[in-house]
Short mmCIF file of C-alpha atoms and ligand atoms in Angstrom, two decimals:
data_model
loop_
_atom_site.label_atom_id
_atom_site.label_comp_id
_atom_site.label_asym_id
_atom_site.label_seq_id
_atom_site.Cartn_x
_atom_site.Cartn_y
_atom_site.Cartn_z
CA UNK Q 1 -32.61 -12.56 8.81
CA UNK Q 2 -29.50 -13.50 7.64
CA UNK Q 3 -26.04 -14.43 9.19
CA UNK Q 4 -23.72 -14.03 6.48
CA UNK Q 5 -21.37 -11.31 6.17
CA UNK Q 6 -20.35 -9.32 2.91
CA UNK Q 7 -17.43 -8.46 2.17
CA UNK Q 8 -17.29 -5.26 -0.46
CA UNK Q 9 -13.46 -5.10 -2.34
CA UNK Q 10 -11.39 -8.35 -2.83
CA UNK Q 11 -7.82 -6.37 -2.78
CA UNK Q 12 -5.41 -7.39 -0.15
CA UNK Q 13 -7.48 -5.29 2.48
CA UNK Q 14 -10.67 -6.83 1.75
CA UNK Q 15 -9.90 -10.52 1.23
CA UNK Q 16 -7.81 -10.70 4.29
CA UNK Q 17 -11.21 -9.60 6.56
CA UNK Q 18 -12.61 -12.00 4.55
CA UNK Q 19 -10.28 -14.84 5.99
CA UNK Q 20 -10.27 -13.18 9.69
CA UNK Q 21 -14.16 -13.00 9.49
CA UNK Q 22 -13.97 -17.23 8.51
CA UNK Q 23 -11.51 -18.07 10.51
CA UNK Q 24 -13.89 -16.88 13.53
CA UNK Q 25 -16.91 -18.77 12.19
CA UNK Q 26 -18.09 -16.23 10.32
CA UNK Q 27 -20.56 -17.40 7.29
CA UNK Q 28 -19.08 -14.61 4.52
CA UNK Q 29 -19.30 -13.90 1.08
CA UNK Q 30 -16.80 -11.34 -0.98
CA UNK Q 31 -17.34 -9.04 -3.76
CA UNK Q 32 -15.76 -7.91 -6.42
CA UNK Q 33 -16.41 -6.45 -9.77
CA UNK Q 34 -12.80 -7.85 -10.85
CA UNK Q 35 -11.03 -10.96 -9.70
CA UNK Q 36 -9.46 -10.84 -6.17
CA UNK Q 37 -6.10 -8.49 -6.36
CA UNK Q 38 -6.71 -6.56 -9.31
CA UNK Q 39 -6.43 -2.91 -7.91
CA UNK Q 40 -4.29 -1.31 -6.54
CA UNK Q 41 -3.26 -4.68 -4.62
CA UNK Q 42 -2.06 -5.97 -8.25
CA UNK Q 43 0.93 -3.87 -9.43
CA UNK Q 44 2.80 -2.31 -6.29
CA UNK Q 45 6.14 -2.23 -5.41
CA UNK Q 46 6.01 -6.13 -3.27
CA UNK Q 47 7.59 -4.45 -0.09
CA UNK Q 48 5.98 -5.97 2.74
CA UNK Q 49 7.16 -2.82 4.74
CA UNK Q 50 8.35 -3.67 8.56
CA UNK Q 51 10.94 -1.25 8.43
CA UNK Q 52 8.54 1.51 6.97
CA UNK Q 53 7.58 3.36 10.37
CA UNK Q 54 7.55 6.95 9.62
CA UNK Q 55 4.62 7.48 7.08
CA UNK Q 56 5.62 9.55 4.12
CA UNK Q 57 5.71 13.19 4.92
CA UNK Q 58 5.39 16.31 3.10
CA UNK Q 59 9.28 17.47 3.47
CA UNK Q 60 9.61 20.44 5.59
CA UNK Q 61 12.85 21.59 4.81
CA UNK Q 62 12.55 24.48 1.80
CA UNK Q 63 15.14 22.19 -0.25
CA UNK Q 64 13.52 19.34 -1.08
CA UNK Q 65 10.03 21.12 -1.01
CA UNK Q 66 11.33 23.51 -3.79
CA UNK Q 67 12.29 20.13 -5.28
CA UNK Q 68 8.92 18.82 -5.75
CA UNK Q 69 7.31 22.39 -6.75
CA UNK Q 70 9.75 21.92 -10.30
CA UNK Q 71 7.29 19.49 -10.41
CA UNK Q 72 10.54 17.93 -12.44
CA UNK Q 73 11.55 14.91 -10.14
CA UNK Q 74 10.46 11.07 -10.22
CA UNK Q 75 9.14 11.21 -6.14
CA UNK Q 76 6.79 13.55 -7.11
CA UNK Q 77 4.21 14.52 -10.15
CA UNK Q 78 1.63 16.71 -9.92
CA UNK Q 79 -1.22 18.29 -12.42
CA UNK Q 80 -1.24 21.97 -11.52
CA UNK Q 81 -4.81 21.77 -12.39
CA UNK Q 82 -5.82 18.88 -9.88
CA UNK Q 83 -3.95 20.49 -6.73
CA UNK Q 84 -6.75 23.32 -6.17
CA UNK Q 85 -9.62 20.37 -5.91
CA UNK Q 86 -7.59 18.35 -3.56
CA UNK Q 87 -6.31 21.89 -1.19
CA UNK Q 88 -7.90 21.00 1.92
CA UNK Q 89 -6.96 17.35 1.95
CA UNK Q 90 -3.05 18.80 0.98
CA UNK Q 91 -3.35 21.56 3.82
CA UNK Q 92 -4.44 18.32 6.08
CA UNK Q 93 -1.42 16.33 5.17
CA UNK Q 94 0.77 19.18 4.95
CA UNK Q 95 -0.43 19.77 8.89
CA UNK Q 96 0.37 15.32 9.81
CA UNK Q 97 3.49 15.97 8.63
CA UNK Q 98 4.67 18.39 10.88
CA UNK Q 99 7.47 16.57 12.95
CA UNK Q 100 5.43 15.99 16.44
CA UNK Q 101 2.22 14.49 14.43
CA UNK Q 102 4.32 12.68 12.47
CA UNK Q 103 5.61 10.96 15.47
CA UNK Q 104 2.19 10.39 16.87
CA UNK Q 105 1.13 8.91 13.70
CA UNK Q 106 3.58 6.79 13.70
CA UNK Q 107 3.31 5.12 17.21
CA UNK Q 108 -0.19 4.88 16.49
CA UNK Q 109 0.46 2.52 13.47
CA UNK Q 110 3.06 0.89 14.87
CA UNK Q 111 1.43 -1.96 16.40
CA UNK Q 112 0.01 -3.03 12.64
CA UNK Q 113 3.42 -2.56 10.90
CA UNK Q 114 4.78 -4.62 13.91
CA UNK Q 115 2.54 -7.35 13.37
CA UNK Q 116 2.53 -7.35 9.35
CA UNK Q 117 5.32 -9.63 9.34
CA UNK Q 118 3.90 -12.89 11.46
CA UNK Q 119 -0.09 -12.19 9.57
CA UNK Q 120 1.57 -12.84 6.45
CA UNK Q 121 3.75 -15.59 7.35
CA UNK Q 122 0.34 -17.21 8.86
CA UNK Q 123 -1.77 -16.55 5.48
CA UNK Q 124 1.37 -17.91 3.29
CA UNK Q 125 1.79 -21.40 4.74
CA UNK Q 126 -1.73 -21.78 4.82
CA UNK Q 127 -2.16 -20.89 1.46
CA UNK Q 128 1.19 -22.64 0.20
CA UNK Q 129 2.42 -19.16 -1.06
CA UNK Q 130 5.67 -19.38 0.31
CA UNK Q 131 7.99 -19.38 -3.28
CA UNK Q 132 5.99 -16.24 -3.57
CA UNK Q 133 7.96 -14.65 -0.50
CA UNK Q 134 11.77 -13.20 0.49
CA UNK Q 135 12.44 -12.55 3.60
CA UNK Q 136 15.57 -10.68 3.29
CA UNK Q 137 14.82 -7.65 3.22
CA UNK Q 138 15.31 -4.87 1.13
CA UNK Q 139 17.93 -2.35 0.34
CA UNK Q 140 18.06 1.87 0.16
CA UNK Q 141 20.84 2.42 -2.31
CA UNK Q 142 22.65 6.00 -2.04
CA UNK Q 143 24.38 8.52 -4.31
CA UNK Q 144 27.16 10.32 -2.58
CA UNK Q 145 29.13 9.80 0.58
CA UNK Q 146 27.56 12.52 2.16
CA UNK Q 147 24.09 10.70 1.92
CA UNK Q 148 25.39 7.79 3.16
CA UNK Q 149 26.77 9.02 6.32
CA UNK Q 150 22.72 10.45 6.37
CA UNK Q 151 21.59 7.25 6.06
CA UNK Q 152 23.86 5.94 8.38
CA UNK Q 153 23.28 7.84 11.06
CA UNK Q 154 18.77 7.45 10.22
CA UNK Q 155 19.92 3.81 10.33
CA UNK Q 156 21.19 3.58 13.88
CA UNK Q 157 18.26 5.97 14.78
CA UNK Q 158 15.67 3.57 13.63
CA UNK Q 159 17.65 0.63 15.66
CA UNK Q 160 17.23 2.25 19.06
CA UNK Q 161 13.67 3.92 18.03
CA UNK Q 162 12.15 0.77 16.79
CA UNK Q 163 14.72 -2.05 16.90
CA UNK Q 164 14.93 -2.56 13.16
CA UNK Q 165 18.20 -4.41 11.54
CA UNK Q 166 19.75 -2.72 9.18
CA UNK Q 167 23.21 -3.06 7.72
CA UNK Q 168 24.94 0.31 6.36
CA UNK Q 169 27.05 -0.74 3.10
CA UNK Q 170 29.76 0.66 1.28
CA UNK Q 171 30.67 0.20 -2.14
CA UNK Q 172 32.36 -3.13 -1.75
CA UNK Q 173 29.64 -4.30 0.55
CA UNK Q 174 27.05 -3.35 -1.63
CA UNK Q 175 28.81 -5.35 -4.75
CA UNK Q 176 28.70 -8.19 -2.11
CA UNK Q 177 24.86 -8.31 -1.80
CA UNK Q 178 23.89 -6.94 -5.41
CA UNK Q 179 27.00 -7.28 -7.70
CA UNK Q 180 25.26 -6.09 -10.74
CA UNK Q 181 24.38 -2.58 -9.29
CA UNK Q 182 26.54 0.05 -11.26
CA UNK Q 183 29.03 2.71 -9.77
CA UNK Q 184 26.77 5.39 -9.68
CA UNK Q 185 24.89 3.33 -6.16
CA UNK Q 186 28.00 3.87 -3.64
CA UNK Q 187 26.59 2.65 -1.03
CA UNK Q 188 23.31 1.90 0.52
CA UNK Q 189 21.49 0.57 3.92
CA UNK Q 190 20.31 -3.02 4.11
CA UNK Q 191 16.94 -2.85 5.98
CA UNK Q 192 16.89 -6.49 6.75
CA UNK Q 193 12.91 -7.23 8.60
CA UNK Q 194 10.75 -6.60 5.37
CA UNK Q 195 9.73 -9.40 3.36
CA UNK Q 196 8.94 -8.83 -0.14
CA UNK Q 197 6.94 -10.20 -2.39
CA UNK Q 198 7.59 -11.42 -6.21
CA UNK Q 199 4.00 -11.15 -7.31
CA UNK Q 200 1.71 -9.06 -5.24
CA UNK Q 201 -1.41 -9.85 -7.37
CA UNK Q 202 -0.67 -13.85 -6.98
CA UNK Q 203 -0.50 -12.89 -3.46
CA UNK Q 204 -3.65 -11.28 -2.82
CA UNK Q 205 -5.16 -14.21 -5.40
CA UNK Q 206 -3.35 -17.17 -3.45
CA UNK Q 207 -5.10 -16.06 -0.09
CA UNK Q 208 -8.59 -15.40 -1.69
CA UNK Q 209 -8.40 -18.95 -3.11
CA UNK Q 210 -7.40 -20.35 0.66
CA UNK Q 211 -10.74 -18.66 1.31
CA UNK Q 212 -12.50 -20.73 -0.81
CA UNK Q 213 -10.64 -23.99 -0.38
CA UNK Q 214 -11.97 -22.94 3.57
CA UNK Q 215 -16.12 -22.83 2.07
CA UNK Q 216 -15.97 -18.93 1.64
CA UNK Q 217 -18.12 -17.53 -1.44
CA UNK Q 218 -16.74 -14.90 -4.04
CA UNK Q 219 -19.06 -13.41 -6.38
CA UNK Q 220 -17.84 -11.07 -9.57
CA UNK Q 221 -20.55 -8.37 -9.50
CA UNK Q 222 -20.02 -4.66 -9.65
CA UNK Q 223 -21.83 -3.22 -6.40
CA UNK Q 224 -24.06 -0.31 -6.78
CA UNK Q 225 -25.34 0.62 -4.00
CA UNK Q 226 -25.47 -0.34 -0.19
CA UNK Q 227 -28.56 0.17 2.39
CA UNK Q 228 -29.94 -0.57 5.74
CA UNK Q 229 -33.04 -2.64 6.03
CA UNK Q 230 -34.89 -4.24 8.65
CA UNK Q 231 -32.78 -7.68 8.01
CA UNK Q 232 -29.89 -6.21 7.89
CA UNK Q 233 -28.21 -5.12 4.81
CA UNK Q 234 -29.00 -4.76 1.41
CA UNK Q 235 -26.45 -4.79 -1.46
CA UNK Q 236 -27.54 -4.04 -5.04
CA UNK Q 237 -25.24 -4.95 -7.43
CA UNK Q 238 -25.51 -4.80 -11.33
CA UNK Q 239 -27.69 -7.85 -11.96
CA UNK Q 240 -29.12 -9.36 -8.17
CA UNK Q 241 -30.11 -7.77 -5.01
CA UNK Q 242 -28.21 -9.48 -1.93
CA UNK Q 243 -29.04 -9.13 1.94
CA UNK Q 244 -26.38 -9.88 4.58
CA UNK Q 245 -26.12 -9.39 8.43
CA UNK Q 246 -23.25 -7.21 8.03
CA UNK Q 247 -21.13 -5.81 5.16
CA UNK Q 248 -17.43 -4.66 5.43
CA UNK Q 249 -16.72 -1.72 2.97
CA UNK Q 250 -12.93 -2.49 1.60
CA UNK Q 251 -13.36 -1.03 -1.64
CA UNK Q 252 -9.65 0.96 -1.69
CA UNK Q 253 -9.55 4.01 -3.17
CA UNK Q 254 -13.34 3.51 -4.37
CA UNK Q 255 -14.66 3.16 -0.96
CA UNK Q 256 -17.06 6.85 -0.82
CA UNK Q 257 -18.77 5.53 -3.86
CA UNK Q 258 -20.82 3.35 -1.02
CA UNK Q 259 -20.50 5.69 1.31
CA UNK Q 260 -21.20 9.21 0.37
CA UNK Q 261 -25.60 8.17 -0.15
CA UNK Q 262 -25.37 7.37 3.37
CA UNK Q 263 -23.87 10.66 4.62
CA UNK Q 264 -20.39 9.08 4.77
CA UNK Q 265 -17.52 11.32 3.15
CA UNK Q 266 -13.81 10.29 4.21
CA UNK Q 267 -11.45 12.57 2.83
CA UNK Q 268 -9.58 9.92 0.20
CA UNK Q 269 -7.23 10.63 -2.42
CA UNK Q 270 -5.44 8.17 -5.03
CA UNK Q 271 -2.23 8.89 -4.87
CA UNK Q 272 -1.53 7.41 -8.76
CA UNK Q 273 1.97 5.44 -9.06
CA UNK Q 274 3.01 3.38 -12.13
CA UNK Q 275 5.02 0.28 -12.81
CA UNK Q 276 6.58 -1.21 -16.17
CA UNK Q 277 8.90 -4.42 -15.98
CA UNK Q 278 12.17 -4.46 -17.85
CA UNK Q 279 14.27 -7.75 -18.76
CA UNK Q 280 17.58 -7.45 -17.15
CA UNK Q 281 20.76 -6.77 -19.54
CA UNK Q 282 22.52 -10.02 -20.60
CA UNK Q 283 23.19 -12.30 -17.30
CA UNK Q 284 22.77 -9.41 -14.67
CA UNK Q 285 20.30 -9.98 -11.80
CA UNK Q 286 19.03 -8.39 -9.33
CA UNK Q 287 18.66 -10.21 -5.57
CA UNK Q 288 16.45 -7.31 -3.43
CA UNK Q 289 14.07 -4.76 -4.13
CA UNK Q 290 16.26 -1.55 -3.99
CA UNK Q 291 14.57 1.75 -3.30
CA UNK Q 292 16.73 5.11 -4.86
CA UNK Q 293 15.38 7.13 -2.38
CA UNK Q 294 17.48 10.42 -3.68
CA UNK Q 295 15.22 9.86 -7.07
CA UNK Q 296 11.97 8.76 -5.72
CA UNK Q 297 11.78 5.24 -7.23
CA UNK Q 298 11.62 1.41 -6.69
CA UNK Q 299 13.36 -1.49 -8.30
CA UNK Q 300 12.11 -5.02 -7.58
CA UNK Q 301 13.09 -8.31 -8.99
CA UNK Q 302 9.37 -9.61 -9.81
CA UNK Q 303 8.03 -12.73 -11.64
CA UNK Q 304 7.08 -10.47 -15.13
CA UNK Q 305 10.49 -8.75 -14.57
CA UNK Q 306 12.16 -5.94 -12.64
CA UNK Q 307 9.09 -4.40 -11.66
CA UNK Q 308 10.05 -0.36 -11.80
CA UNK Q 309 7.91 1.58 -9.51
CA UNK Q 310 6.77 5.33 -8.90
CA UNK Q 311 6.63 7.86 -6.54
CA UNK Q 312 3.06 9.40 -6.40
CA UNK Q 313 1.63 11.46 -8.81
CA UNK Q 314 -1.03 13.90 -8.01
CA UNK Q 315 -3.65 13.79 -10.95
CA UNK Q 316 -7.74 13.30 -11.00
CA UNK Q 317 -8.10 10.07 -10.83
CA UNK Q 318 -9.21 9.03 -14.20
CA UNK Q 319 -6.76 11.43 -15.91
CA UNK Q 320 -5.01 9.40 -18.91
CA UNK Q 321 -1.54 8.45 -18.03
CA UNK Q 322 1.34 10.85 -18.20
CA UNK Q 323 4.60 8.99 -18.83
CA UNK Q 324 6.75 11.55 -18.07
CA UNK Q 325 7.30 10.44 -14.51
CA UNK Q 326 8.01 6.68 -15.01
CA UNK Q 327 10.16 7.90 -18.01
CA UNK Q 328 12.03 9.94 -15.55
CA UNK Q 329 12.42 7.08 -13.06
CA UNK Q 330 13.68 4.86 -16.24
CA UNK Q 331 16.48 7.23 -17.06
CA UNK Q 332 17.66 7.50 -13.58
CA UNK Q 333 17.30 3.77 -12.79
CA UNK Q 334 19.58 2.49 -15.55
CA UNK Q 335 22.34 4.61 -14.07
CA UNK Q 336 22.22 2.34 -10.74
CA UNK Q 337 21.39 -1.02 -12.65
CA UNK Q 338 21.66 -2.61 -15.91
CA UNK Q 339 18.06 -2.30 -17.39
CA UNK Q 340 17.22 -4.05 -20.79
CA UNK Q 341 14.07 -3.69 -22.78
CA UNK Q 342 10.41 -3.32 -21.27
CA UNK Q 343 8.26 -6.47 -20.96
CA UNK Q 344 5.16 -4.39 -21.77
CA UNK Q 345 4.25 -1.45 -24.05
CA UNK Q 346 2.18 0.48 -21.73
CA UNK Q 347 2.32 1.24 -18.03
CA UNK Q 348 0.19 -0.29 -15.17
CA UNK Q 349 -1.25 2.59 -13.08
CA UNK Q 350 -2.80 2.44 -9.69
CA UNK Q 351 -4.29 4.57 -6.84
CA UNK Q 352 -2.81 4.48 -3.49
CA UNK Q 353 -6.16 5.01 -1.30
CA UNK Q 354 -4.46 7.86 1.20
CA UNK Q 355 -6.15 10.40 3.89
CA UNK Q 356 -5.09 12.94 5.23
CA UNK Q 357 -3.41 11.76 8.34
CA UNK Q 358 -1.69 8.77 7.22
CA UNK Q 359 -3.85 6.41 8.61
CA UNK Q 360 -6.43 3.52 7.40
CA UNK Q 361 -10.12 3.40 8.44
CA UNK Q 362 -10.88 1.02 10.48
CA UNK Q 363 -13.72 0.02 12.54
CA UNK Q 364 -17.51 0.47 12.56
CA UNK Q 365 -19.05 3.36 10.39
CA UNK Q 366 -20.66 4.49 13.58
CA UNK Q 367 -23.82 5.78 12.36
CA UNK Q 368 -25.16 2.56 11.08
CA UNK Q 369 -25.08 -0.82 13.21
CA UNK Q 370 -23.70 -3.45 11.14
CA UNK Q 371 -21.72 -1.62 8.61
CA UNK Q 372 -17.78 -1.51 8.76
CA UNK Q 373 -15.29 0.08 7.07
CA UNK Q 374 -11.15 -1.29 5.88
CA UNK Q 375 -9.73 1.04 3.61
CA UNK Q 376 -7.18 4.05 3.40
CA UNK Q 377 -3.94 2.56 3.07
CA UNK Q 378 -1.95 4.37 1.26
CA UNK Q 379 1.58 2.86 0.77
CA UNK Q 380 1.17 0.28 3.31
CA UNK Q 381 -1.98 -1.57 2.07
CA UNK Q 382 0.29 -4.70 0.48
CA UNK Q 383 1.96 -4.54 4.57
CA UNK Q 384 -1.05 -4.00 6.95
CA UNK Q 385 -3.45 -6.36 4.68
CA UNK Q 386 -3.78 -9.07 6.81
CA UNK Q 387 -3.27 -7.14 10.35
CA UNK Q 388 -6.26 -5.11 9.37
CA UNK Q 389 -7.85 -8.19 8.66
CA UNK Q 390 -7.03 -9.43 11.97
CA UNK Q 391 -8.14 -6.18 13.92
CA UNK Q 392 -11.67 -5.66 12.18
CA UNK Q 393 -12.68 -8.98 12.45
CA UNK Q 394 -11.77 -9.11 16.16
CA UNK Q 395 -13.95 -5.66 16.65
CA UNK Q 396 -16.68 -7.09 14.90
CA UNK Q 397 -17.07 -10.25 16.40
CA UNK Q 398 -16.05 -8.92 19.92
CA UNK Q 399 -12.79 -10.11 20.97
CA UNK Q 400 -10.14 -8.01 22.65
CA UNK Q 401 -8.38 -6.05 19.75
CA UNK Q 402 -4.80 -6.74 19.55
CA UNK Q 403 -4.16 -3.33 18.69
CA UNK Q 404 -5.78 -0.27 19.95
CA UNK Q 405 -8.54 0.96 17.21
CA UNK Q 406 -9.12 4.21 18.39
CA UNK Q 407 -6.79 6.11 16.11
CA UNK Q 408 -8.74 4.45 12.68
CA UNK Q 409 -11.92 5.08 13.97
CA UNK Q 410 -13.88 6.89 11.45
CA UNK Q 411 -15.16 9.45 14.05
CA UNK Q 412 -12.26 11.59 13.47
CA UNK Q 413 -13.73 12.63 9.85
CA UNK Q 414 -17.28 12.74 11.10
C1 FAD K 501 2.67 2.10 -7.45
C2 FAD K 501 2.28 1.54 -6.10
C3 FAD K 501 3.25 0.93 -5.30
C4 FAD K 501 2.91 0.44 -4.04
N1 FAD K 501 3.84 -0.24 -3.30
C5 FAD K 501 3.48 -0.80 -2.10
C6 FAD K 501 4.40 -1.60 -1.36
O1 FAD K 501 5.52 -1.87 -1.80
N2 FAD K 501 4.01 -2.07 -0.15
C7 FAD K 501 2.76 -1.83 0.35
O2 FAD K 501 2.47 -2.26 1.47
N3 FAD K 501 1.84 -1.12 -0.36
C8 FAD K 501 2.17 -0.62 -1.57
N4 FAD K 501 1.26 0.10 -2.29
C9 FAD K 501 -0.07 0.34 -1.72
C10 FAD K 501 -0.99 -0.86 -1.83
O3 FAD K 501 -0.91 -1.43 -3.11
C11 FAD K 501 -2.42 -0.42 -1.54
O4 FAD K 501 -2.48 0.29 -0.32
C12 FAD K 501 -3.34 -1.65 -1.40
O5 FAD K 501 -3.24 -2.46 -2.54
C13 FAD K 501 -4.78 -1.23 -1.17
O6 FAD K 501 -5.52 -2.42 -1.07
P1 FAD K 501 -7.09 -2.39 -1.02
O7 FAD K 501 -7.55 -3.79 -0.84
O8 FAD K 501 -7.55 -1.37 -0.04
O9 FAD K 501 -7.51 -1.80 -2.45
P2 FAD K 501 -7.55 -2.48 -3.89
O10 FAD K 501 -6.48 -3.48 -4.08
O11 FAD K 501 -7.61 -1.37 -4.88
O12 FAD K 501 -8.92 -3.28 -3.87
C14 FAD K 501 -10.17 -2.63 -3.93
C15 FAD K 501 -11.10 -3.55 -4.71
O13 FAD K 501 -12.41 -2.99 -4.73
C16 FAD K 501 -12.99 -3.34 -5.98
N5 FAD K 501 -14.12 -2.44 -6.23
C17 FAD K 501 -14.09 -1.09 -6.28
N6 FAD K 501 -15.34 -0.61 -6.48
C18 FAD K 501 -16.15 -1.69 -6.55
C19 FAD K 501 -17.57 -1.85 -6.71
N7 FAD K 501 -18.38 -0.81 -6.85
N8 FAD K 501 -18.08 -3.10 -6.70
C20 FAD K 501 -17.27 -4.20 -6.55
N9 FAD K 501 -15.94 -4.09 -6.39
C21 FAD K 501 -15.39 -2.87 -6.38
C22 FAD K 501 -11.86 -3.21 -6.97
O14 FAD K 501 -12.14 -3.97 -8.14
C23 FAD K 501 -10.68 -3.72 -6.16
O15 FAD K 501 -10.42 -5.09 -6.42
C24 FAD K 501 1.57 0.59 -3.57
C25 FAD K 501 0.60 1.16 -4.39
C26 FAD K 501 0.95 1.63 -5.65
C27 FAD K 501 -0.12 2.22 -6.52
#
């Protein structure tokens, strides 16, 4: 009989259980086929989203729905062929993003986005991460005066909804903050609570190696295959056979690989999303991440570069990338800033792990003592990290959860 705890998935999700789980006394060991943080935890966008409290929706006005059907814009790609084999997850998040779900959802996540803020802060001056962290927030730039007085008036509604700061700017103000945007960004709102990040991967890396400075174990083996046994837990990897008191399944968007032999199927798409850095033209610089929310993209000033970022493209999985979206983001992104050449010659792609309804998995698998279950993310994984961390490891070694679980619970798929 053994004590120790696996953890399945070093990503962000995974390798900050793995530091709750220690820092309650837990013996645990983490497992990865790849070095910690090189999913989907490696190449996103760096926002550390407190001001992100609506999930993203399915628009429901005809507009901007007809908008993504072109299946022309940079929010949204999709392979015509991959929609009919993802319908009834679609018709699921098609039915969370009516208005009043949407709403629910979003109180229900709240206390995680709430506390995404102070879990980081306590992981990065433990690990001595802090040059790897902003705290100034980011900023929405806008296109026309008509969307500014939009965002505006979303701005003021977010203030009294959920407190957030947020400064609305015009031109000049905007110059003041980010001087090297171009004319064709008139304006924009300065969320000021999110922290960002200047090198995600380092991130998730920095706190996995604060787990080992702390006696935790990592091993690089590819895990096969996951099953009860009278001890516990077995774990088959490629090369050794483990067995473990516990395991925690964090494996992202890979997660039903595990799961599905023992009856487990969570409906879990990868949203895809790309990034390419680009060196800045001559002395120009960019301060914030800045999201062009009227073209469906992300700029962020990043260690390799400014890191651009996608919108979500709907393809299988392993489907070769299709440029045609980050292209599209490229040619709309040098209108609002000053973009020299690429750093790379091919795009980083990763999978968003997203269900249905918007929300993570969280909790015990229910049908199987001693197995538990961190994944589903979405855009937020790089934000609620370490505040899942925090609430699975309090479930599973029975302290009072600071959030409510019940909404993550994995019974709502069973
Ligand atoms: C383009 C893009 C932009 C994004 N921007 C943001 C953002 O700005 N802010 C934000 O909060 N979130 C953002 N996200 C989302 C965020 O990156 C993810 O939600 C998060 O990284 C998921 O973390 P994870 O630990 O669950 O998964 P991952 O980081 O993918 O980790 C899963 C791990 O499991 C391992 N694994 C899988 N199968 C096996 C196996 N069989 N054996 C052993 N190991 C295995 C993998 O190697 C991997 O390391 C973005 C995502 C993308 C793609």
């Amino acid at each position: 009989m053994t004590s120790e705890i696996f953890v399945l998935g070093a990503g962000i999700v995974g390798v900050s259980v793995a530091l709750h789980l220690q820092q309650r006394g837990r013996d645990v060991v983490l497992v990865d086929r790849n070095a910690p943080g090189e999913g989907a935890s490696f190449g996103n966008a760096g926002l550390i989203e407190r001001a992100s409290v609506i999930p993203y929706a399915i628009p429901r006005d005809w507009r901007a729905l007809l908008g993504h059907a072109s299946n022309r814009n940079a929010a949204v790609r999709y392979d015509p062929a991959f929609l009919p084999r993802i319908a009834p997850w679609l018709l699921g998040y098609w039915r969370a993003s009516h208005p009043d779900r949407l709403a629910t959802i979003a109180g229900e996540l709240l206390p995680l986005i709430e506390a995404c803020l102070g879990e980081h802060e306590r992981l990065v001056e433990a690990a001595g991460l802090s040059h790897l962290l902003r705290r100034d927030g980011w900023i929405e730039v806008v296109r026309s005066a008509a969307t500014l007085d939009e965002a505006g008036r979303r701005s003021s509604e977010m203030r009294s909804g959920y407190g957030l700061v947020s400064d609305v700017l015009d031109r000049q103000a905007l110059a003041r903050l980010e001087p090297a945007l171009l004319p064709a960004a008139v304006g924009g709102i300065h969320w000021r609570d999110p922290f960002t990040v200047s090198d995600p991967g380092a991130l998730t890396k920095g706190y996995a190696t604060l787990f080992e400075m702390r006696g935790g174990t990592i091993r690089r083996e590819a895990v096969s295959r996951i099953a009860p046994d009278r001890a516990g837990w077995r774990i088959v990897t490629e090369n050794a056979s483990h067995r473990s008191g516990a395991v925690v399944v964090a494996l992202g968007v890979h997660s039903n690989t595990l799961l599905s032999p023992l009856g487990y199927r969570v409906p879990l798409v990868g949203k895809r999303g790309y990034h390419m850095h680009f060196r800045p033209e001559g002395e120009a610089t960019l301060r914030h991440a800045v999201l062009d929310e009227e073209i469906g993209y992300v700029m962020s000033p990043m260690a390799a570069g400014i890191r651009l970022t996608t919108g979500v493209e709907l393809a299988a999985p392993d489907a070769p990338a299709n440029r045609v979206q980050l292209d599209r983001a490229e040619r709309r992104a040098r209108e609002i800033f000053p973009l020299g050449k690429p750093v790379e010659d091919k795009p980083w792609i990763g999978l968003r792990p997203a269900t249905p309804d918007m929300k993570p998995v969280i909790g015990p698998a229910r049908r199987h003592p001693g197995l538990w279950l961190a994944f589903g993310h979405a855009h937020h994984g790089l934000t609620l990290g370490p505040a899942t961390g925090r609430l699975l490891a309090e479930l599973m070694t029975g302290e009072t959860p600071f959030a409510d679980p019940s909404p993550f619970d994995i019974a709502r798929f069973l």
